[in-house]
Amino acid sequence: MPWDCKILVIGTGYYGSLPVSDDFKQEAEKRGVELKVLKTPEAVDFLNEINKEDLKEINTILHLTC
C-alpha cells in the first residue's frame, strides 16, 4: 500500500463495490494516514478540487471496473 502520504484516497468503483476492511482502516489510523473512502466519481471530484501543492501529500487507489 502507498502509505507514504498524509491522505489516502480510495475510489471504490462507480457503485462503491470495492470493500475496505476494518483491518485496513485500523492500519491507516496506526500509521497516521487519513482515509477518504469514496465512490470513484466522488474520489475524482475530490482530487480535482485539491490544491496542486496538497496533492504531494495524497496517494490514490481507484477501482475502475464497476
JSON list of N, CA, C and O in Angstrom, two decimals, residues 14-64:
[
{"chain": "A", "resi": 14, "resn": "TYR", "atom": "N", "xyz": [-17.67, 2.78, -9.34]},
{"chain": "A", "resi": 14, "resn": "TYR", "atom": "CA", "xyz": [-18.82, 3.63, -9.64]},
{"chain": "A", "resi": 14, "resn": "TYR", "atom": "C", "xyz": [-19.96, 3.40, -8.66]},
{"chain": "A", "resi": 14, "resn": "TYR", "atom": "O", "xyz": [-20.63, 4.34, -8.24]},
{"chain": "A", "resi": 15, "resn": "TYR", "atom": "N", "xyz": [-20.17, 2.15, -8.30]},
{"chain": "A", "resi": 15, "resn": "TYR", "atom": "CA", "xyz": [-21.27, 1.80, -7.38]},
{"chain": "A", "resi": 15, "resn": "TYR", "atom": "C", "xyz": [-20.80, 1.58, -5.95]},
{"chain": "A", "resi": 15, "resn": "TYR", "atom": "O", "xyz": [-21.59, 1.20, -5.08]},
{"chain": "A", "resi": 16, "resn": "GLY", "atom": "N", "xyz": [-19.51, 1.79, -5.69]},
{"chain": "A", "resi": 16, "resn": "GLY", "atom": "CA", "xyz": [-18.99, 1.59, -4.34]},
{"chain": "A", "resi": 16, "resn": "GLY", "atom": "C", "xyz": [-18.80, 0.15, -3.96]},
{"chain": "A", "resi": 16, "resn": "GLY", "atom": "O", "xyz": [-18.90, -0.21, -2.79]},
{"chain": "A", "resi": 17, "resn": "SER", "atom": "N", "xyz": [-18.50, -0.70, -4.94]},
{"chain": "A", "resi": 17, "resn": "SER", "atom": "CA", "xyz": [-18.44, -2.15, -4.72]},
{"chain": "A", "resi": 17, "resn": "SER", "atom": "C", "xyz": [-17.17, -2.65, -4.05]},
{"chain": "A", "resi": 17, "resn": "SER", "atom": "O", "xyz": [-17.16, -3.73, -3.47]},
{"chain": "A", "resi": 18, "resn": "LEU", "atom": "N", "xyz": [-16.07, -1.90, -4.15]},
{"chain": "A", "resi": 18, "resn": "LEU", "atom": "CA", "xyz": [-14.80, -2.35, -3.57]},
{"chain": "A", "resi": 18, "resn": "LEU", "atom": "C", "xyz": [-14.85, -2.22, -2.05]},
{"chain": "A", "resi": 18, "resn": "LEU", "atom": "O", "xyz": [-14.98, -1.11, -1.53]},
{"chain": "A", "resi": 19, "resn": "PRO", "atom": "N", "xyz": [-14.74, -3.33, -1.33]},
{"chain": "A", "resi": 19, "resn": "PRO", "atom": "CA", "xyz": [-14.78, -3.22, 0.13]},
{"chain": "A", "resi": 19, "resn": "PRO", "atom": "C", "xyz": [-13.43, -2.76, 0.69]},
{"chain": "A", "resi": 19, "resn": "PRO", "atom": "O", "xyz": [-12.37, -3.06, 0.13]},
{"chain": "A", "resi": 20, "resn": "VAL", "atom": "N", "xyz": [-13.48, -2.01, 1.77]},
{"chain": "A", "resi": 20, "resn": "VAL", "atom": "CA", "xyz": [-12.29, -1.61, 2.51]},
{"chain": "A", "resi": 20, "resn": "VAL", "atom": "C", "xyz": [-12.45, -2.18, 3.92]},
{"chain": "A", "resi": 20, "resn": "VAL", "atom": "O", "xyz": [-13.38, -1.81, 4.64]},
{"chain": "A", "resi": 21, "resn": "SER", "atom": "N", "xyz": [-11.57, -3.09, 4.28]},
{"chain": "A", "resi": 21, "resn": "SER", "atom": "CA", "xyz": [-11.73, -3.83, 5.54]},
{"chain": "A", "resi": 21, "resn": "SER", "atom": "C", "xyz": [-11.44, -2.96, 6.75]},
{"chain": "A", "resi": 21, "resn": "SER", "atom": "O", "xyz": [-10.72, -1.95, 6.68]},
{"chain": "A", "resi": 22, "resn": "ASP", "atom": "N", "xyz": [-11.98, -3.37, 7.88]},
{"chain": "A", "resi": 22, "resn": "ASP", "atom": "CA", "xyz": [-11.71, -2.69, 9.14]},
{"chain": "A", "resi": 22, "resn": "ASP", "atom": "C", "xyz": [-10.23, -2.78, 9.49]},
{"chain": "A", "resi": 22, "resn": "ASP", "atom": "O", "xyz": [-9.67, -1.83, 10.04]},
{"chain": "A", "resi": 23, "resn": "ASP", "atom": "N", "xyz": [-9.59, -3.91, 9.17]},
{"chain": "A", "resi": 23, "resn": "ASP", "atom": "CA", "xyz": [-8.15, -4.05, 9.43]},
{"chain": "A", "resi": 23, "resn": "ASP", "atom": "C", "xyz": [-7.35, -3.00, 8.66]},
{"chain": "A", "resi": 23, "resn": "ASP", "atom": "O", "xyz": [-6.40, -2.43, 9.19]},
{"chain": "A", "resi": 24, "resn": "PHE", "atom": "N", "xyz": [-7.74, -2.77, 7.42]},
{"chain": "A", "resi": 24, "resn": "PHE", "atom": "CA", "xyz": [-7.07, -1.76, 6.60]},
{"chain": "A", "resi": 24, "resn": "PHE", "atom": "C", "xyz": [-7.27, -0.37, 7.21]},
{"chain": "A", "resi": 24, "resn": "PHE", "atom": "O", "xyz": [-6.32, 0.42, 7.30]},
{"chain": "A", "resi": 25, "resn": "LYS", "atom": "N", "xyz": [-8.47, -0.08, 7.63]},
{"chain": "A", "resi": 25, "resn": "LYS", "atom": "CA", "xyz": [-8.76, 1.21, 8.25]},
{"chain": "A", "resi": 25, "resn": "LYS", "atom": "C", "xyz": [-7.96, 1.40, 9.54]},
{"chain": "A", "resi": 25, "resn": "LYS", "atom": "O", "xyz": [-7.44, 2.48, 9.80]},
{"chain": "A", "resi": 26, "resn": "GLN", "atom": "N", "xyz": [-7.83, 0.33, 10.33]},
{"chain": "A", "resi": 26, "resn": "GLN", "atom": "CA", "xyz": [-7.04, 0.40, 11.55]},
{"chain": "A", "resi": 26, "resn": "GLN", "atom": "C", "xyz": [-5.57, 0.62, 11.26]},
{"chain": "A", "resi": 26, "resn": "GLN", "atom": "O", "xyz": [-4.88, 1.37, 11.97]},
{"chain": "A", "resi": 27, "resn": "GLU", "atom": "N", "xyz": [-5.07, -0.03, 10.20]},
{"chain": "A", "resi": 27, "resn": "GLU", "atom": "CA", "xyz": [-3.66, 0.15, 9.81]},
{"chain": "A", "resi": 27, "resn": "GLU", "atom": "C", "xyz": [-3.41, 1.60, 9.39]},
{"chain": "A", "resi": 27, "resn": "GLU", "atom": "O", "xyz": [-2.38, 2.18, 9.75]},
{"chain": "A", "resi": 28, "resn": "ALA", "atom": "N", "xyz": [-4.33, 2.17, 8.66]},
{"chain": "A", "resi": 28, "resn": "ALA", "atom": "CA", "xyz": [-4.19, 3.58, 8.26]},
{"chain": "A", "resi": 28, "resn": "ALA", "atom": "C", "xyz": [-4.14, 4.48, 9.49]},
{"chain": "A", "resi": 28, "resn": "ALA", "atom": "O", "xyz": [-3.29, 5.38, 9.57]},
{"chain": "A", "resi": 29, "resn": "GLU", "atom": "N", "xyz": [-5.02, 4.23, 10.41]},
{"chain": "A", "resi": 29, "resn": "GLU", "atom": "CA", "xyz": [-5.05, 5.03, 11.64]},
{"chain": "A", "resi": 29, "resn": "GLU", "atom": "C", "xyz": [-3.75, 4.89, 12.41]},
{"chain": "A", "resi": 29, "resn": "GLU", "atom": "O", "xyz": [-3.18, 5.87, 12.89]},
{"chain": "A", "resi": 30, "resn": "LYS", "atom": "N", "xyz": [-3.26, 3.66, 12.52]},
{"chain": "A", "resi": 30, "resn": "LYS", "atom": "CA", "xyz": [-2.00, 3.39, 13.22]},
{"chain": "A", "resi": 30, "resn": "LYS", "atom": "C", "xyz": [-0.83, 4.15, 12.58]},
{"chain": "A", "resi": 30, "resn": "LYS", "atom": "O", "xyz": [0.05, 4.65, 13.27]},
{"chain": "A", "resi": 31, "resn": "ARG", "atom": "N", "xyz": [-0.85, 4.28, 11.26]},
{"chain": "A", "resi": 31, "resn": "ARG", "atom": "CA", "xyz": [0.22, 4.96, 10.53]},
{"chain": "A", "resi": 31, "resn": "ARG", "atom": "C", "xyz": [0.00, 6.48, 10.43]},
{"chain": "A", "resi": 31, "resn": "ARG", "atom": "O", "xyz": [0.82, 7.18, 9.86]},
{"chain": "A", "resi": 32, "resn": "GLY", "atom": "N", "xyz": [-1.12, 6.96, 10.94]},
{"chain": "A", "resi": 32, "resn": "GLY", "atom": "CA", "xyz": [-1.40, 8.39, 10.89]},
{"chain": "A", "resi": 32, "resn": "GLY", "atom": "C", "xyz": [-1.83, 8.87, 9.52]},
{"chain": "A", "resi": 32, "resn": "GLY", "atom": "O", "xyz": [-1.65, 10.04, 9.18]},
{"chain": "A", "resi": 33, "resn": "VAL", "atom": "N", "xyz": [-2.42, 7.97, 8.73]},
{"chain": "A", "resi": 33, "resn": "VAL", "atom": "CA", "xyz": [-2.88, 8.31, 7.38]},
{"chain": "A", "resi": 33, "resn": "VAL", "atom": "C", "xyz": [-4.40, 8.47, 7.41]},
{"chain": "A", "resi": 33, "resn": "VAL", "atom": "O", "xyz": [-5.11, 7.56, 7.84]},
{"chain": "A", "resi": 34, "resn": "GLU", "atom": "N", "xyz": [-4.88, 9.60, 6.94]},
{"chain": "A", "resi": 34, "resn": "GLU", "atom": "CA", "xyz": [-6.31, 9.84, 6.85]},
{"chain": "A", "resi": 34, "resn": "GLU", "atom": "C", "xyz": [-6.84, 9.14, 5.61]},
{"chain": "A", "resi": 34, "resn": "GLU", "atom": "O", "xyz": [-6.30, 9.29, 4.52]},
{"chain": "A", "resi": 35, "resn": "LEU", "atom": "N", "xyz": [-7.89, 8.34, 5.77]},
{"chain": "A", "resi": 35, "resn": "LEU", "atom": "CA", "xyz": [-8.52, 7.66, 4.65]},
{"chain": "A", "resi": 35, "resn": "LEU", "atom": "C", "xyz": [-9.73, 8.44, 4.16]},
{"chain": "A", "resi": 35, "resn": "LEU", "atom": "O", "xyz": [-10.53, 8.91, 4.96]},
{"chain": "A", "resi": 36, "resn": "LYS", "atom": "N", "xyz": [-9.83, 8.57, 2.85]},
{"chain": "A", "resi": 36, "resn": "LYS", "atom": "CA", "xyz": [-11.03, 9.09, 2.20]},
{"chain": "A", "resi": 36, "resn": "LYS", "atom": "C", "xyz": [-11.54, 7.95, 1.33]},
{"chain": "A", "resi": 36, "resn": "LYS", "atom": "O", "xyz": [-10.95, 7.64, 0.31]},
{"chain": "A", "resi": 37, "resn": "VAL", "atom": "N", "xyz": [-12.58, 7.27, 1.77]},
{"chain": "A", "resi": 37, "resn": "VAL", "atom": "CA", "xyz": [-13.16, 6.16, 1.04]},
{"chain": "A", "resi": 37, "resn": "VAL", "atom": "C", "xyz": [-14.43, 6.67, 0.37]},
{"chain": "A", "resi": 37, "resn": "VAL", "atom": "O", "xyz": [-15.41, 6.98, 1.04]},
{"chain": "A", "resi": 38, "resn": "LEU", "atom": "N", "xyz": [-14.36, 6.77, -0.96]},
{"chain": "A", "resi": 38, "resn": "LEU", "atom": "CA", "xyz": [-15.44, 7.38, -1.73]},
{"chain": "A", "resi": 38, "resn": "LEU", "atom": "C", "xyz": [-15.72, 6.54, -2.98]},
{"chain": "A", "resi": 38, "resn": "LEU", "atom": "O", "xyz": [-14.83, 5.83, -3.46]},
{"chain": "A", "resi": 39, "resn": "LYS", "atom": "N", "xyz": [-16.92, 6.64, -3.50]},
{"chain": "A", "resi": 39, "resn": "LYS", "atom": "CA", "xyz": [-17.16, 6.06, -4.82]},
{"chain": "A", "resi": 39, "resn": "LYS", "atom": "C", "xyz": [-16.20, 6.75, -5.78]},
{"chain": "A", "resi": 39, "resn": "LYS", "atom": "O", "xyz": [-15.86, 7.92, -5.60]},
{"chain": "A", "resi": 40, "resn": "THR", "atom": "N", "xyz": [-15.75, 6.04, -6.81]},
{"chain": "A", "resi": 40, "resn": "THR", "atom": "CA", "xyz": [-14.71, 6.57, -7.68]},
{"chain": "A", "resi": 40, "resn": "THR", "atom": "C", "xyz": [-15.06, 7.94, -8.28]},
{"chain": "A", "resi": 40, "resn": "THR", "atom": "O", "xyz": [-14.20, 8.83, -8.26]},
{"chain": "A", "resi": 41, "resn": "PRO", "atom": "N", "xyz": [-16.27, 8.17, -8.79]},
{"chain": "A", "resi": 41, "resn": "PRO", "atom": "CA", "xyz": [-16.56, 9.52, -9.31]},
{"chain": "A", "resi": 41, "resn": "PRO", "atom": "C", "xyz": [-16.40, 10.61, -8.25]},
{"chain": "A", "resi": 41, "resn": "PRO", "atom": "O", "xyz": [-15.90, 11.70, -8.53]},
{"chain": "A", "resi": 42, "resn": "GLU", "atom": "N", "xyz": [-16.79, 10.31, -7.01]},
{"chain": "A", "resi": 42, "resn": "GLU", "atom": "CA", "xyz": [-16.64, 11.27, -5.92]},
{"chain": "A", "resi": 42, "resn": "GLU", "atom": "C", "xyz": [-15.18, 11.47, -5.56]},
{"chain": "A", "resi": 42, "resn": "GLU", "atom": "O", "xyz": [-14.76, 12.59, -5.23]},
{"chain": "A", "resi": 43, "resn": "ALA", "atom": "N", "xyz": [-14.39, 10.39, -5.63]},
{"chain": "A", "resi": 43, "resn": "ALA", "atom": "CA", "xyz": [-12.95, 10.49, -5.36]},
{"chain": "A", "resi": 43, "resn": "ALA", "atom": "C", "xyz": [-12.28, 11.39, -6.39]},
{"chain": "A", "resi": 43, "resn": "ALA", "atom": "O", "xyz": [-11.44, 12.23, -6.06]},
{"chain": "A", "resi": 44, "resn": "VAL", "atom": "N", "xyz": [-12.65, 11.24, -7.66]},
{"chain": "A", "resi": 44, "resn": "VAL", "atom": "CA", "xyz": [-12.10, 12.07, -8.73]},
{"chain": "A", "resi": 44, "resn": "VAL", "atom": "C", "xyz": [-12.50, 13.53, -8.50]},
{"chain": "A", "resi": 44, "resn": "VAL", "atom": "O", "xyz": [-11.67, 14.44, -8.64]},
{"chain": "A", "resi": 45, "resn": "ASP", "atom": "N", "xyz": [-13.74, 13.77, -8.14]},
{"chain": "A", "resi": 45, "resn": "ASP", "atom": "CA", "xyz": [-14.18, 15.14, -7.84]},
{"chain": "A", "resi": 45, "resn": "ASP", "atom": "C", "xyz": [-13.36, 15.72, -6.69]},
{"chain": "A", "resi": 45, "resn": "ASP", "atom": "O", "xyz": [-12.92, 16.88, -6.75]},
{"chain": "A", "resi": 46, "resn": "PHE", "atom": "N", "xyz": [-13.16, 14.94, -5.65]},
{"chain": "A", "resi": 46, "resn": "PHE", "atom": "CA", "xyz": [-12.36, 15.39, -4.50]},
{"chain": "A", "resi": 46, "resn": "PHE", "atom": "C", "xyz": [-10.96, 15.77, -4.95]},
{"chain": "A", "resi": 46, "resn": "PHE", "atom": "O", "xyz": [-10.45, 16.84, -4.59]},
{"chain": "A", "resi": 47, "resn": "LEU", "atom": "N", "xyz": [-10.33, 14.92, -5.75]},
{"chain": "A", "resi": 47, "resn": "LEU", "atom": "CA", "xyz": [-8.97, 15.19, -6.21]},
{"chain": "A", "resi": 47, "resn": "LEU", "atom": "C", "xyz": [-8.90, 16.42, -7.11]},
{"chain": "A", "resi": 47, "resn": "LEU", "atom": "O", "xyz": [-7.93, 17.17, -7.07]},
{"chain": "A", "resi": 48, "resn": "ASN", "atom": "N", "xyz": [-9.93, 16.63, -7.92]},
{"chain": "A", "resi": 48, "resn": "ASN", "atom": "CA", "xyz": [-9.96, 17.80, -8.79]},
{"chain": "A", "resi": 48, "resn": "ASN", "atom": "C", "xyz": [-10.09, 19.11, -8.02]},
{"chain": "A", "resi": 48, "resn": "ASN", "atom": "O", "xyz": [-9.70, 20.17, -8.53]},
{"chain": "A", "resi": 49, "resn": "GLU", "atom": "N", "xyz": [-10.61, 19.04, -6.81]},
{"chain": "A", "resi": 49, "resn": "GLU", "atom": "CA", "xyz": [-10.80, 20.23, -6.00]},
{"chain": "A", "resi": 49, "resn": "GLU", "atom": "C", "xyz": [-9.58, 20.57, -5.13]},
{"chain": "A", "resi": 49, "resn": "GLU", "atom": "O", "xyz": [-9.52, 21.65, -4.55]},
{"chain": "A", "resi": 50, "resn": "ILE", "atom": "N", "xyz": [-8.62, 19.66, -5.08]},
{"chain": "A", "resi": 50, "resn": "ILE", "atom": "CA", "xyz": [-7.45, 19.83, -4.21]},
{"chain": "A", "resi": 50, "resn": "ILE", "atom": "C", "xyz": [-6.45, 20.80, -4.83]},
{"chain": "A", "resi": 50, "resn": "ILE", "atom": "O", "xyz": [-6.18, 20.76, -6.03]},
{"chain": "A", "resi": 51, "resn": "ASN", "atom": "N", "xyz": [-5.86, 21.62, -4.01]},
{"chain": "A", "resi": 51, "resn": "ASN", "atom": "CA", "xyz": [-4.77, 22.50, -4.40]},
{"chain": "A", "resi": 51, "resn": "ASN", "atom": "C", "xyz": [-3.59, 21.64, -4.88]},
{"chain": "A", "resi": 51, "resn": "ASN", "atom": "O", "xyz": [-3.28, 20.62, -4.27]},
{"chain": "A", "resi": 52, "resn": "LYS", "atom": "N", "xyz": [-2.93, 22.05, -5.94]},
{"chain": "A", "resi": 52, "resn": "LYS", "atom": "CA", "xyz": [-1.82, 21.27, -6.50]},
{"chain": "A", "resi": 52, "resn": "LYS", "atom": "C", "xyz": [-0.74, 20.97, -5.47]},
{"chain": "A", "resi": 52, "resn": "LYS", "atom": "O", "xyz": [-0.16, 19.90, -5.46]},
{"chain": "A", "resi": 53, "resn": "GLU", "atom": "N", "xyz": [-0.45, 21.90, -4.60]},
{"chain": "A", "resi": 53, "resn": "GLU", "atom": "CA", "xyz": [0.56, 21.68, -3.56]},
{"chain": "A", "resi": 53, "resn": "GLU", "atom": "C", "xyz": [0.13, 20.57, -2.60]},
{"chain": "A", "resi": 53, "resn": "GLU", "atom": "O", "xyz": [0.96, 19.79, -2.15]},
{"chain": "A", "resi": 54, "resn": "ASP", "atom": "N", "xyz": [-1.14, 20.50, -2.29]},
{"chain": "A", "resi": 54, "resn": "ASP", "atom": "CA", "xyz": [-1.64, 19.47, -1.37]},
{"chain": "A", "resi": 54, "resn": "ASP", "atom": "C", "xyz": [-1.60, 18.08, -2.00]},
{"chain": "A", "resi": 54, "resn": "ASP", "atom": "O", "xyz": [-1.55, 17.08, -1.29]},
{"chain": "A", "resi": 55, "resn": "LEU", "atom": "N", "xyz": [-1.62, 18.00, -3.33]},
{"chain": "A", "resi": 55, "resn": "LEU", "atom": "CA", "xyz": [-1.56, 16.70, -4.00]},
{"chain": "A", "resi": 55, "resn": "LEU", "atom": "C", "xyz": [-0.29, 15.94, -3.69]},
{"chain": "A", "resi": 55, "resn": "LEU", "atom": "O", "xyz": [-0.26, 14.72, -3.76]},
{"chain": "A", "resi": 56, "resn": "LYS", "atom": "N", "xyz": [0.76, 16.64, -3.30]},
{"chain": "A", "resi": 56, "resn": "LYS", "atom": "CA", "xyz": [2.02, 15.99, -2.95]},
{"chain": "A", "resi": 56, "resn": "LYS", "atom": "C", "xyz": [1.89, 15.12, -1.71]},
{"chain": "A", "resi": 56, "resn": "LYS", "atom": "O", "xyz": [2.71, 14.24, -1.49]},
{"chain": "A", "resi": 57, "resn": "GLU", "atom": "N", "xyz": [0.88, 15.36, -0.91]},
{"chain": "A", "resi": 57, "resn": "GLU", "atom": "CA", "xyz": [0.67, 14.62, 0.34]},
{"chain": "A", "resi": 57, "resn": "GLU", "atom": "C", "xyz": [-0.44, 13.59, 0.24]},
{"chain": "A", "resi": 57, "resn": "GLU", "atom": "O", "xyz": [-0.85, 13.02, 1.23]},
{"chain": "A", "resi": 58, "resn": "ILE", "atom": "N", "xyz": [-0.94, 13.37, -0.99]},
{"chain": "A", "resi": 58, "resn": "ILE", "atom": "CA", "xyz": [-2.08, 12.47, -1.19]},
{"chain": "A", "resi": 58, "resn": "ILE", "atom": "C", "xyz": [-1.70, 11.34, -2.15]},
{"chain": "A", "resi": 58, "resn": "ILE", "atom": "O", "xyz": [-1.10, 11.59, -3.19]},
{"chain": "A", "resi": 59, "resn": "ASN", "atom": "N", "xyz": [-2.02, 10.12, -1.76]},
{"chain": "A", "resi": 59, "resn": "ASN", "atom": "CA", "xyz": [-1.93, 8.97, -2.66]},
{"chain": "A", "resi": 59, "resn": "ASN", "atom": "C", "xyz": [-3.34, 8.49, -2.95]},
{"chain": "A", "resi": 59, "resn": "ASN", "atom": "O", "xyz": [-4.27, 8.71, -2.17]},
{"chain": "A", "resi": 60, "resn": "THR", "atom": "N", "xyz": [-3.48, 7.83, -4.09]},
{"chain": "A", "resi": 60, "resn": "THR", "atom": "CA", "xyz": [-4.81, 7.43, -4.55]},
{"chain": "A", "resi": 60, "resn": "THR", "atom": "C", "xyz": [-4.81, 6.01, -5.09]},
{"chain": "A", "resi": 60, "resn": "THR", "atom": "O", "xyz": [-3.90, 5.61, -5.79]},
{"chain": "A", "resi": 61, "resn": "ILE", "atom": "N", "xyz": [-5.86, 5.29, -4.75]},
{"chain": "A", "resi": 61, "resn": "ILE", "atom": "CA", "xyz": [-6.15, 3.98, -5.33]},
{"chain": "A", "resi": 61, "resn": "ILE", "atom": "C", "xyz": [-7.56, 4.07, -5.91]},
{"chain": "A", "resi": 61, "resn": "ILE", "atom": "O", "xyz": [-8.50, 4.40, -5.17]},
{"chain": "A", "resi": 62, "resn": "LEU", "atom": "N", "xyz": [-7.70, 3.82, -7.20]},
{"chain": "A", "resi": 62, "resn": "LEU", "atom": "CA", "xyz": [-9.01, 3.91, -7.82]},
{"chain": "A", "resi": 62, "resn": "LEU", "atom": "C", "xyz": [-9.43, 2.57, -8.42]},
{"chain": "A", "resi": 62, "resn": "LEU", "atom": "O", "xyz": [-8.68, 1.97, -9.19]},
{"chain": "A", "resi": 63, "resn": "HIS", "atom": "N", "xyz": [-10.61, 2.12, -8.05]},
{"chain": "A", "resi": 63, "resn": "HIS", "atom": "CA", "xyz": [-11.22, 0.91, -8.64]},
{"chain": "A", "resi": 63, "resn": "HIS", "atom": "C", "xyz": [-12.03, 1.39, -9.83]},
{"chain": "A", "resi": 63, "resn": "HIS", "atom": "O", "xyz": [-12.94, 2.21, -9.68]},
{"chain": "A", "resi": 64, "resn": "LEU", "atom": "N", "xyz": [-11.70, 0.91, -11.03]},
{"chain": "A", "resi": 64, "resn": "LEU", "atom": "CA", "xyz": [-12.29, 1.47, -12.24]},
{"chain": "A", "resi": 64, "resn": "LEU", "atom": "C", "xyz": [-13.21, 0.52, -13.01]},
{"chain": "A", "resi": 64, "resn": "LEU", "atom": "O", "xyz": [-13.80, 0.91, -13.99]}
]
